[in-house]
CSV table of C-alpha atoms in Angstrom, one decimal:
chain,number,residue,atom,x,y,z
A,1,MET,CA,-13.9,4.1,109.0
A,2,HIS,CA,-10.3,3.8,110.3
A,3,ASN,CA,-7.5,4.3,107.8
A,4,LEU,CA,-4.2,3.1,109.2
A,5,THR,CA,-0.7,3.0,107.7
A,6,ARG,CA,1.2,-0.3,108.0
A,7,ARG,CA,3.3,1.1,110.8
A,8,GLN,CA,0.4,2.6,112.8
A,9,PHE,CA,-1.5,-0.7,112.5
A,10,LEU,CA,1.4,-2.8,113.6
A,11,GLN,CA,2.0,-0.5,116.6
A,12,TYR,CA,-1.6,-0.6,117.5
A,13,SER,CA,-1.9,-4.4,117.2
A,14,SER,CA,1.2,-5.3,119.0
A,15,ALA,CA,-0.7,-5.3,122.3
A,16,VAL,CA,-3.4,-7.6,121.0
A,17,GLY,CA,-2.9,-11.3,121.7
A,18,ALA,CA,-3.0,-13.8,118.9
A,19,ALA,CA,-6.2,-15.3,120.0
A,20,ILE,CA,-7.3,-18.3,117.9
A,21,GLY,CA,-10.9,-19.0,117.3
A,22,THR,CA,-12.5,-22.4,117.6
A,23,GLY,CA,-15.6,-24.1,116.2
A,24,GLY,CA,-17.3,-23.6,112.8
A,25,PHE,CA,-18.0,-20.4,111.0
A,26,ALA,CA,-21.0,-18.5,112.2
A,27,GLY,CA,-22.5,-15.1,111.3
A,28,ILE,CA,-22.6,-12.3,113.8
A,29,ALA,CA,-26.4,-11.5,113.7
A,30,ASN,CA,-26.9,-12.7,117.2
A,31,ALA,CA,-23.4,-12.0,118.5
A,32,GLN,CA,-23.0,-8.3,118.1
A,33,GLU,CA,-24.8,-5.4,116.4
A,34,VAL,CA,-21.9,-3.9,114.6
A,35,LEU,CA,-19.8,-5.8,112.0
A,36,LYS,CA,-16.1,-5.1,112.4
A,37,MET,CA,-14.5,-5.4,109.0
A,38,GLY,CA,-10.9,-5.2,108.0
A,39,VAL,CA,-9.6,-4.5,104.5
A,40,VAL,CA,-6.0,-4.8,103.4
A,41,TYR,CA,-4.8,-3.0,100.3
A,42,VAL,CA,-1.7,-4.0,98.3
A,43,SER,CA,-0.8,-0.4,97.4
A,44,PRO,CA,-1.6,3.2,98.6
A,45,ILE,CA,-5.0,4.6,97.9
A,46,ALA,CA,-4.5,6.8,94.9
A,47,GLU,CA,-6.8,8.8,92.6
A,48,ILE,CA,-7.2,5.9,90.2
A,49,GLY,CA,-6.2,2.3,89.8
A,50,TRP,CA,-6.6,-1.1,91.4
A,51,THR,CA,-6.6,0.0,95.0
A,52,LYS,CA,-8.9,2.9,94.3
A,53,GLN,CA,-11.5,0.6,92.9
A,54,HIS,CA,-11.4,-1.5,96.0
A,55,SER,CA,-11.7,1.6,98.2
A,56,LEU,CA,-14.9,2.4,96.2
A,57,GLY,CA,-16.2,-1.1,97.1
A,58,VAL,CA,-15.6,-0.3,100.8
A,59,ASP,CA,-17.3,3.1,100.3
A,60,ALA,CA,-20.4,1.3,99.0
A,61,VAL,CA,-20.5,-0.9,102.1
A,62,LYS,CA,-20.3,2.2,104.3
A,63,ALA,CA,-22.9,4.0,102.3
A,64,GLU,CA,-25.5,1.2,102.4
A,65,LEU,CA,-24.9,-0.3,105.8
A,66,GLY,CA,-23.8,2.8,107.7
A,67,ASP,CA,-23.5,2.3,111.5
A,68,LYS,CA,-23.9,-1.5,111.1
A,69,VAL,CA,-20.3,-1.7,110.1
A,70,GLU,CA,-17.0,-0.5,111.6
A,71,ILE,CA,-14.2,-0.7,109.0
A,72,THR,CA,-10.5,-0.7,109.4
A,73,VAL,CA,-8.4,-0.2,106.3
A,74,ILE,CA,-4.6,-0.8,106.1
A,75,ASP,CA,-2.9,0.1,102.8
A,76,ASN,CA,0.4,-0.6,101.1
A,77,ILE,CA,0.8,-4.2,102.3
A,78,PHE,CA,2.5,-6.2,99.6
A,79,MET,CA,5.1,-8.5,101.2
A,80,PRO,CA,3.7,-11.8,102.2
A,81,GLN,CA,5.3,-11.8,105.7
A,82,ASP,CA,3.7,-8.3,106.4
A,83,ALA,CA,0.4,-9.4,105.0
A,84,GLU,CA,0.3,-12.6,107.2
A,85,ARG,CA,0.9,-10.5,110.3
A,86,VAL,CA,-1.7,-7.9,109.4
A,87,PHE,CA,-4.4,-10.5,108.7
A,88,ARG,CA,-3.6,-12.3,111.9
A,89,GLU,CA,-3.9,-9.2,114.0
A,90,LEU,CA,-7.0,-8.0,112.3
A,91,ALA,CA,-8.7,-11.3,113.1
A,92,ALA,CA,-7.4,-11.3,116.7
A,93,SER,CA,-8.8,-7.7,117.0
A,94,GLY,CA,-12.4,-8.8,116.6
A,95,ASN,CA,-12.9,-8.3,112.9
A,96,ARG,CA,-15.4,-10.8,111.6
A,97,LEU,CA,-14.9,-10.1,107.9
A,98,ILE,CA,-11.5,-9.6,106.4
A,99,PHE,CA,-10.6,-8.8,102.8
A,100,GLY,CA,-7.3,-9.4,101.0
A,101,THR,CA,-7.1,-7.5,97.7
A,102,SER,CA,-4.1,-9.0,95.8
A,103,PHE,CA,-2.9,-12.3,94.5
A,104,SER,CA,0.2,-11.8,96.8
A,105,HIS,CA,-2.2,-12.0,99.8
A,106,GLY,CA,-3.1,-15.6,98.9
A,107,THR,CA,-0.5,-17.6,101.0
A,108,PRO,CA,-0.9,-15.4,104.0
A,109,LEU,CA,-4.7,-15.7,104.0
A,110,GLN,CA,-4.4,-19.5,103.6
A,111,LYS,CA,-2.2,-19.6,106.7
A,112,VAL,CA,-4.3,-17.3,108.8
A,113,ALA,CA,-7.9,-18.4,107.9
A,114,PRO,CA,-7.7,-21.9,109.5
A,115,ARG,CA,-6.6,-20.3,112.8
A,116,PHE,CA,-9.7,-18.2,113.0
A,117,PRO,CA,-12.6,-20.4,111.8
A,118,LYS,CA,-15.2,-18.0,113.1
A,119,VAL,CA,-13.9,-15.2,110.8
A,120,ALA,CA,-15.0,-14.8,107.2
A,121,PHE,CA,-12.1,-14.1,104.8
A,122,GLU,CA,-12.5,-12.9,101.2
A,123,HIS,CA,-9.6,-12.9,98.7
A,124,CYS,CA,-9.7,-10.9,95.5
A,125,SER,CA,-7.6,-12.7,92.9
A,126,GLY,CA,-7.5,-15.8,95.0
A,127,ILE,CA,-7.6,-19.4,93.8
A,128,VAL,CA,-7.6,-21.4,97.1
A,129,HIS,CA,-10.8,-21.9,99.1
A,130,THR,CA,-11.4,-23.2,102.6
A,131,PRO,CA,-14.5,-23.4,104.9
A,132,ASN,CA,-14.0,-19.7,105.8
A,133,LEU,CA,-12.1,-18.3,102.8
A,134,GLY,CA,-13.9,-17.3,99.7
A,135,THR,CA,-12.6,-15.7,96.5
A,136,PHE,CA,-13.8,-13.2,94.0
A,137,GLU,CA,-12.3,-12.1,90.7
A,138,ALA,CA,-13.2,-10.2,87.5
A,139,LYS,CA,-13.2,-11.5,83.9
A,140,TYR,CA,-10.7,-8.9,82.8
A,141,TYR,CA,-10.3,-10.6,79.5
A,142,GLU,CA,-13.8,-9.6,78.4
A,143,GLY,CA,-13.1,-5.9,78.8
A,144,CYS,CA,-9.6,-6.4,77.2
A,145,PHE,CA,-11.2,-8.0,74.1
A,146,VAL,CA,-13.5,-5.0,73.6
A,147,ALA,CA,-10.6,-2.6,74.2
A,148,GLY,CA,-8.4,-4.5,71.8
A,149,ALA,CA,-11.1,-4.2,69.1
A,150,ALA,CA,-11.3,-0.4,69.8
A,151,GLY,CA,-7.5,-0.2,69.4
A,152,ALA,CA,-7.4,-2.0,66.1
A,153,HIS,CA,-10.1,0.3,64.7
A,154,MET,CA,-7.9,3.3,65.5
A,155,SER,CA,-4.3,1.9,64.9
A,156,LYS,CA,-2.5,3.0,61.8
A,157,THR,CA,0.6,0.8,62.4
A,158,GLY,CA,-1.2,-2.5,63.2
A,159,LYS,CA,1.0,-2.7,66.3
A,160,ILE,CA,-0.3,-2.4,69.8
A,161,GLY,CA,1.6,-2.6,73.1
A,162,PHE,CA,0.9,-4.1,76.5
A,163,ILE,CA,2.5,-3.4,79.8
A,164,GLY,CA,1.8,-5.8,82.6
A,165,GLY,CA,2.8,-5.9,86.3
A,166,PHE,CA,3.8,-9.6,86.5
A,167,PRO,CA,3.6,-12.5,84.0
A,168,ILE,CA,0.9,-14.3,86.0
A,169,PRO,CA,-2.3,-15.8,84.5
A,170,ASP,CA,-4.4,-12.8,85.7
A,171,ILE,CA,-2.3,-10.6,83.4
A,172,VAL,CA,-1.2,-13.0,80.6
A,173,GLY,CA,-4.8,-13.9,79.9
A,174,PRO,CA,-6.0,-10.3,79.4
A,175,ALA,CA,-2.9,-9.5,77.3
A,176,ASN,CA,-3.9,-12.3,75.0
A,177,ALA,CA,-7.5,-11.1,74.9
A,178,LEU,CA,-6.4,-7.6,74.0
A,179,LEU,CA,-4.6,-9.0,70.9
A,180,LEU,CA,-7.4,-11.3,70.0
A,181,GLY,CA,-9.9,-8.5,70.2
A,182,ALA,CA,-7.7,-6.5,67.9
A,183,GLN,CA,-7.3,-9.4,65.5
A,184,SER,CA,-11.1,-9.8,65.4
A,185,VAL,CA,-11.0,-6.4,63.5
A,186,ASN,CA,-7.6,-6.8,61.8
A,187,PRO,CA,-6.1,-10.3,61.7
A,188,ASP,CA,-2.6,-8.9,61.0
A,189,VAL,CA,-2.3,-6.9,64.2
A,190,THR,CA,0.6,-7.8,66.6
A,191,CYS,CA,1.2,-7.0,70.2
A,192,ASN,CA,4.5,-6.2,72.0
A,193,ALA,CA,4.3,-7.2,75.6
A,194,LEU,CA,6.5,-6.0,78.5
A,195,PHE,CA,6.4,-6.9,82.2
A,196,LEU,CA,7.6,-4.7,85.0
A,197,ASN,CA,7.7,-7.3,87.9
A,198,SER,CA,6.0,-4.6,89.9
A,199,TRP,CA,2.5,-3.3,90.3
A,200,PHE,CA,3.6,0.2,91.2
A,201,ASP,CA,6.7,1.6,89.5
A,202,PRO,CA,6.1,4.7,87.5
A,203,GLY,CA,9.8,4.9,86.4
A,204,LYS,CA,9.8,1.4,84.9
A,205,GLU,CA,6.4,1.9,83.4
A,206,LYS,CA,7.5,5.2,81.7
A,207,GLU,CA,10.5,3.4,80.3
A,208,ALA,CA,8.4,0.5,79.0
A,209,ALA,CA,5.8,2.8,77.4
A,210,ASN,CA,8.6,4.8,75.6
A,211,THR,CA,10.1,1.5,74.4
A,212,LEU,CA,6.8,0.4,73.0
A,213,VAL,CA,6.2,3.7,71.2
A,214,SER,CA,9.8,3.4,69.7
A,215,GLN,CA,8.9,-0.1,68.5
A,216,GLY,CA,6.0,1.4,66.5
A,217,CYS,CA,3.1,0.6,68.8
A,218,ASP,CA,0.5,3.4,68.4
A,219,VAL,CA,-2.0,1.9,71.0
A,220,ILE,CA,-0.8,1.1,74.5
A,221,CYS,CA,-2.6,-0.8,77.3
A,222,SER,CA,-1.2,-0.9,80.8
A,223,MET,CA,-2.3,-3.3,83.5
A,224,THR,CA,-0.5,-1.6,86.5
A,225,ASP,CA,-1.6,0.5,89.4
A,226,THR,CA,-0.5,3.9,87.9
A,227,PRO,CA,-1.6,6.0,84.9
A,228,THR,CA,1.9,6.4,83.7
A,229,GLY,CA,1.4,4.3,80.5
A,230,VAL,CA,-1.6,6.4,79.6
A,231,GLN,CA,0.3,9.6,80.2
A,232,VAL,CA,3.3,8.6,78.2
A,233,ALA,CA,1.2,7.4,75.3
A,234,GLY,CA,-0.7,10.7,75.2
A,235,GLU,CA,2.5,12.7,75.3
A,236,LYS,CA,3.9,10.6,72.4
A,237,GLY,CA,0.7,10.9,70.4
A,238,ALA,CA,-0.3,7.2,70.8
A,239,TRP,CA,-3.7,6.0,71.8
A,240,SER,CA,-4.0,4.5,75.3
A,241,ILE,CA,-6.3,2.0,77.1
A,242,GLY,CA,-6.7,2.3,80.8
A,243,TYR,CA,-7.2,-0.4,83.4
A,244,ALA,CA,-9.3,-0.6,86.6
A,245,SER,CA,-10.3,3.1,86.5
A,246,ASP,CA,-11.3,5.6,83.8
A,247,MET,CA,-7.9,7.2,83.1
A,248,SER,CA,-9.1,9.6,80.4
A,249,LYS,CA,-8.0,12.7,82.4
A,250,PHE,CA,-4.3,11.5,82.1
A,251,GLY,CA,-4.4,10.6,78.4
A,252,ALA,CA,-4.0,14.0,76.7
A,253,GLY,CA,-7.1,13.3,74.7
A,254,LYS,CA,-5.8,10.0,73.4
A,255,HIS,CA,-7.5,7.7,75.9
A,256,LEU,CA,-9.6,5.3,73.8
A,257,THR,CA,-11.4,3.6,76.7
A,258,ALA,CA,-10.7,1.6,79.8
A,259,PHE,CA,-11.9,-1.7,81.2
A,260,THR,CA,-12.9,-0.6,84.7
A,261,LEU,CA,-13.6,-2.7,87.8
A,262,ASP,CA,-16.6,-2.3,90.1
A,263,TRP,CA,-16.2,-4.5,93.2
A,264,SER,CA,-19.2,-3.0,95.1
A,265,SER,CA,-21.3,-6.1,94.7
A,266,ASP,CA,-18.6,-8.3,96.1
A,267,TYR,CA,-18.0,-6.2,99.2
A,268,LEU,CA,-21.7,-5.7,99.8
A,269,ARG,CA,-22.6,-9.4,99.3
A,270,ALA,CA,-20.0,-10.5,101.8
A,271,ALA,CA,-20.8,-7.9,104.4
A,272,LYS,CA,-24.6,-8.5,104.2
A,273,GLY,CA,-23.9,-12.3,104.4
A,274,VAL,CA,-21.9,-12.0,107.6
A,275,LEU,CA,-24.4,-9.7,109.2
A,276,ALA,CA,-27.3,-12.0,108.3
A,277,GLY,CA,-25.4,-15.1,109.5
A,278,ASP,CA,-25.6,-16.9,106.1
A,279,TRP,CA,-22.2,-16.0,104.6
A,280,LYS,CA,-20.6,-18.9,102.8
A,281,PRO,CA,-17.2,-19.1,101.0
A,282,GLU,CA,-17.9,-18.7,97.3
A,283,VAL,CA,-16.0,-18.7,94.0
A,284,ARG,CA,-17.2,-15.5,92.2
A,285,TRP,CA,-15.9,-14.7,88.8
A,286,ASP,CA,-17.9,-12.0,87.0
A,287,GLY,CA,-17.5,-9.8,84.0
A,288,LEU,CA,-19.5,-7.5,81.7
A,289,ALA,CA,-22.8,-9.1,82.3
A,290,ALA,CA,-22.7,-8.6,86.1
A,291,GLY,CA,-21.2,-5.1,85.8
A,292,VAL,CA,-18.0,-6.0,87.7
A,293,VAL,CA,-16.2,-5.2,84.4
A,294,LYS,CA,-17.4,-2.0,82.7
A,295,MET,CA,-16.1,-0.1,79.7
A,296,ALA,CA,-15.2,3.5,80.3
A,297,PRO,CA,-16.7,6.1,77.8
A,298,TYR,CA,-15.3,5.7,74.4
A,299,ASN,CA,-13.1,8.5,73.0
A,300,GLU,CA,-15.1,11.0,70.9
A,301,ALA,CA,-12.6,10.5,68.1
A,302,ILE,CA,-13.9,7.0,67.5
A,303,PRO,CA,-16.4,7.1,64.7
A,304,ALA,CA,-20.0,6.6,65.8
A,305,ASP,CA,-20.5,3.5,63.7
A,306,VAL,CA,-17.5,1.9,65.4
A,307,VAL,CA,-18.7,2.8,68.9
A,308,ALA,CA,-22.0,1.1,68.0
A,309,LYS,CA,-20.1,-2.0,67.0
A,310,LEU,CA,-18.1,-1.9,70.3
A,311,LYS,CA,-21.2,-1.6,72.4
A,312,GLN,CA,-22.7,-4.5,70.5
A,313,LEU,CA,-19.6,-6.5,71.2
A,314,GLU,CA,-19.9,-5.7,74.9
A,315,ALA,CA,-23.5,-7.1,74.8
A,316,ASP,CA,-22.6,-10.2,72.8
A,317,ILE,CA,-19.7,-11.1,75.2
A,318,GLY,CA,-22.0,-10.5,78.2
A,319,SER,CA,-24.7,-12.7,76.7
A,320,GLY,CA,-22.2,-15.4,75.8
A,321,LYS,CA,-22.8,-15.1,72.1
A,322,ILE,CA,-19.2,-14.2,71.6
A,323,HIS,CA,-16.4,-15.8,73.6
A,324,PRO,CA,-13.0,-14.0,73.5
A,325,TYR,CA,-11.1,-17.3,73.7
A,326,ALA,CA,-13.1,-19.1,71.0
A,327,GLY,CA,-11.0,-21.4,68.7
A,328,GLU,CA,-9.1,-21.8,66.6
A,329,LEU,CA,-6.3,-20.4,68.8
A,330,LYS,CA,-2.6,-20.9,68.3
A,331,ASP,CA,0.3,-20.1,70.6
A,332,GLN,CA,3.4,-18.1,69.7
A,333,ASP,CA,5.0,-21.1,68.0
A,334,GLY,CA,1.9,-22.0,65.9
A,335,ASN,CA,0.7,-24.9,68.0
A,336,VAL,CA,-3.1,-25.2,68.2
A,337,LYS,CA,-4.2,-24.7,71.8
A,338,VAL,CA,-8.0,-24.5,71.1
A,339,GLN,CA,-9.6,-26.2,68.2
A,340,ALA,CA,-12.0,-24.5,65.9
A,341,GLY,CA,-15.5,-24.6,67.3
A,342,ALA,CA,-14.3,-25.0,70.9
A,343,VAL,CA,-13.6,-22.4,73.6
A,344,LEU,CA,-10.9,-22.3,76.3
A,345,SER,CA,-12.2,-23.7,79.6
A,346,ASP,CA,-12.5,-21.5,82.7
A,347,ALA,CA,-9.7,-23.5,84.4
A,348,ASP,CA,-7.4,-23.0,81.4
A,349,ILE,CA,-8.2,-19.3,81.3
A,350,ARG,CA,-7.4,-18.8,84.9
A,351,GLY,CA,-4.2,-20.7,84.5
A,352,MET,CA,-3.1,-19.2,81.2
A,353,ASN,CA,0.7,-19.3,80.9
A,354,TRP,CA,1.2,-19.0,77.2
A,355,PHE,CA,1.0,-16.3,74.6
A,356,VAL,CA,-1.3,-16.4,71.5
A,357,LYS,CA,0.1,-16.1,68.0
A,358,GLY,CA,1.0,-12.5,67.2
A,359,MET,CA,2.2,-11.7,70.7
A,360,ILE,CA,5.8,-10.5,70.8
A,361,GLY,CA,7.5,-10.9,74.1
A,362,LYS,CA,8.6,-13.5,76.7
A,363,LEU,CA,7.0,-14.7,79.9
A,364,ALA,CA,10.2,-15.8,81.6
């Protein structure tokens, strides 16, 4: 597997012509023995976090398919103009399967994919599909709901805090689910939410976590690509909830759990499909039932009977018996958004741009 920095890759690819494929998408089963696969990460590969979980998906492909794949990985590609160039050069370099791993990779992929119709593109967090561009995503809100319930059981102040990278639906929805899960245990719980407008900024995240603790929040959840929120919470004696990876080693014994992400099935499904010649662009959105979302081990300080309730909650959400966005749901201003007996539609969940009642914070 080739791991290239942005600069190394752009230097390498500068000599490659911007060849443009023609014709419909076709698998490589009869074209070549080895699948060349490119993966673009939005941040550096760290010990934990969003990009780490994607790297584990790549590792799963390598472990199962071995010499059938040749993988090129480029990390720390966030800016759209850089991403477009990298995707284009990967496609022109003979890669027949290319992954983008961030919402910010969406527009670049949408521009590049039509120019290379014989290349299969997969976009994590994507919302636009074309004949050779599929998407996959996780139902973060399912894990958030369970984590919120865990937080409410352990909170003494009835105040929880949420730190998000950006106020986009992928983050706003889970923030709401965190509070709704907490309110399923204690209806009076509130949640203070802060956004960093960055996925990776330990300085801003530390400041945000300190602010939330000073506001009385004794449970803090961070949806960012660093363990900073977990670390600060532990240092301040607050409980923490991790995201993407199990962050318990950073929590000073105060890490309640984490809603972790396992993308292995998505990476393997796409790679096997291209190799077999039957890959098709799909819309995949999986959660607890499929194992894409998994709860990290619960803190031993949580009473055994509560842990049993949390595990049952996981099962009930996975089976559909409980839906995190079941009505009645009201927004911050008290307006009814989901009637009693109804549930929020998938489309509305994926486009959520409002806070539920009890959230304290602004989206603008």
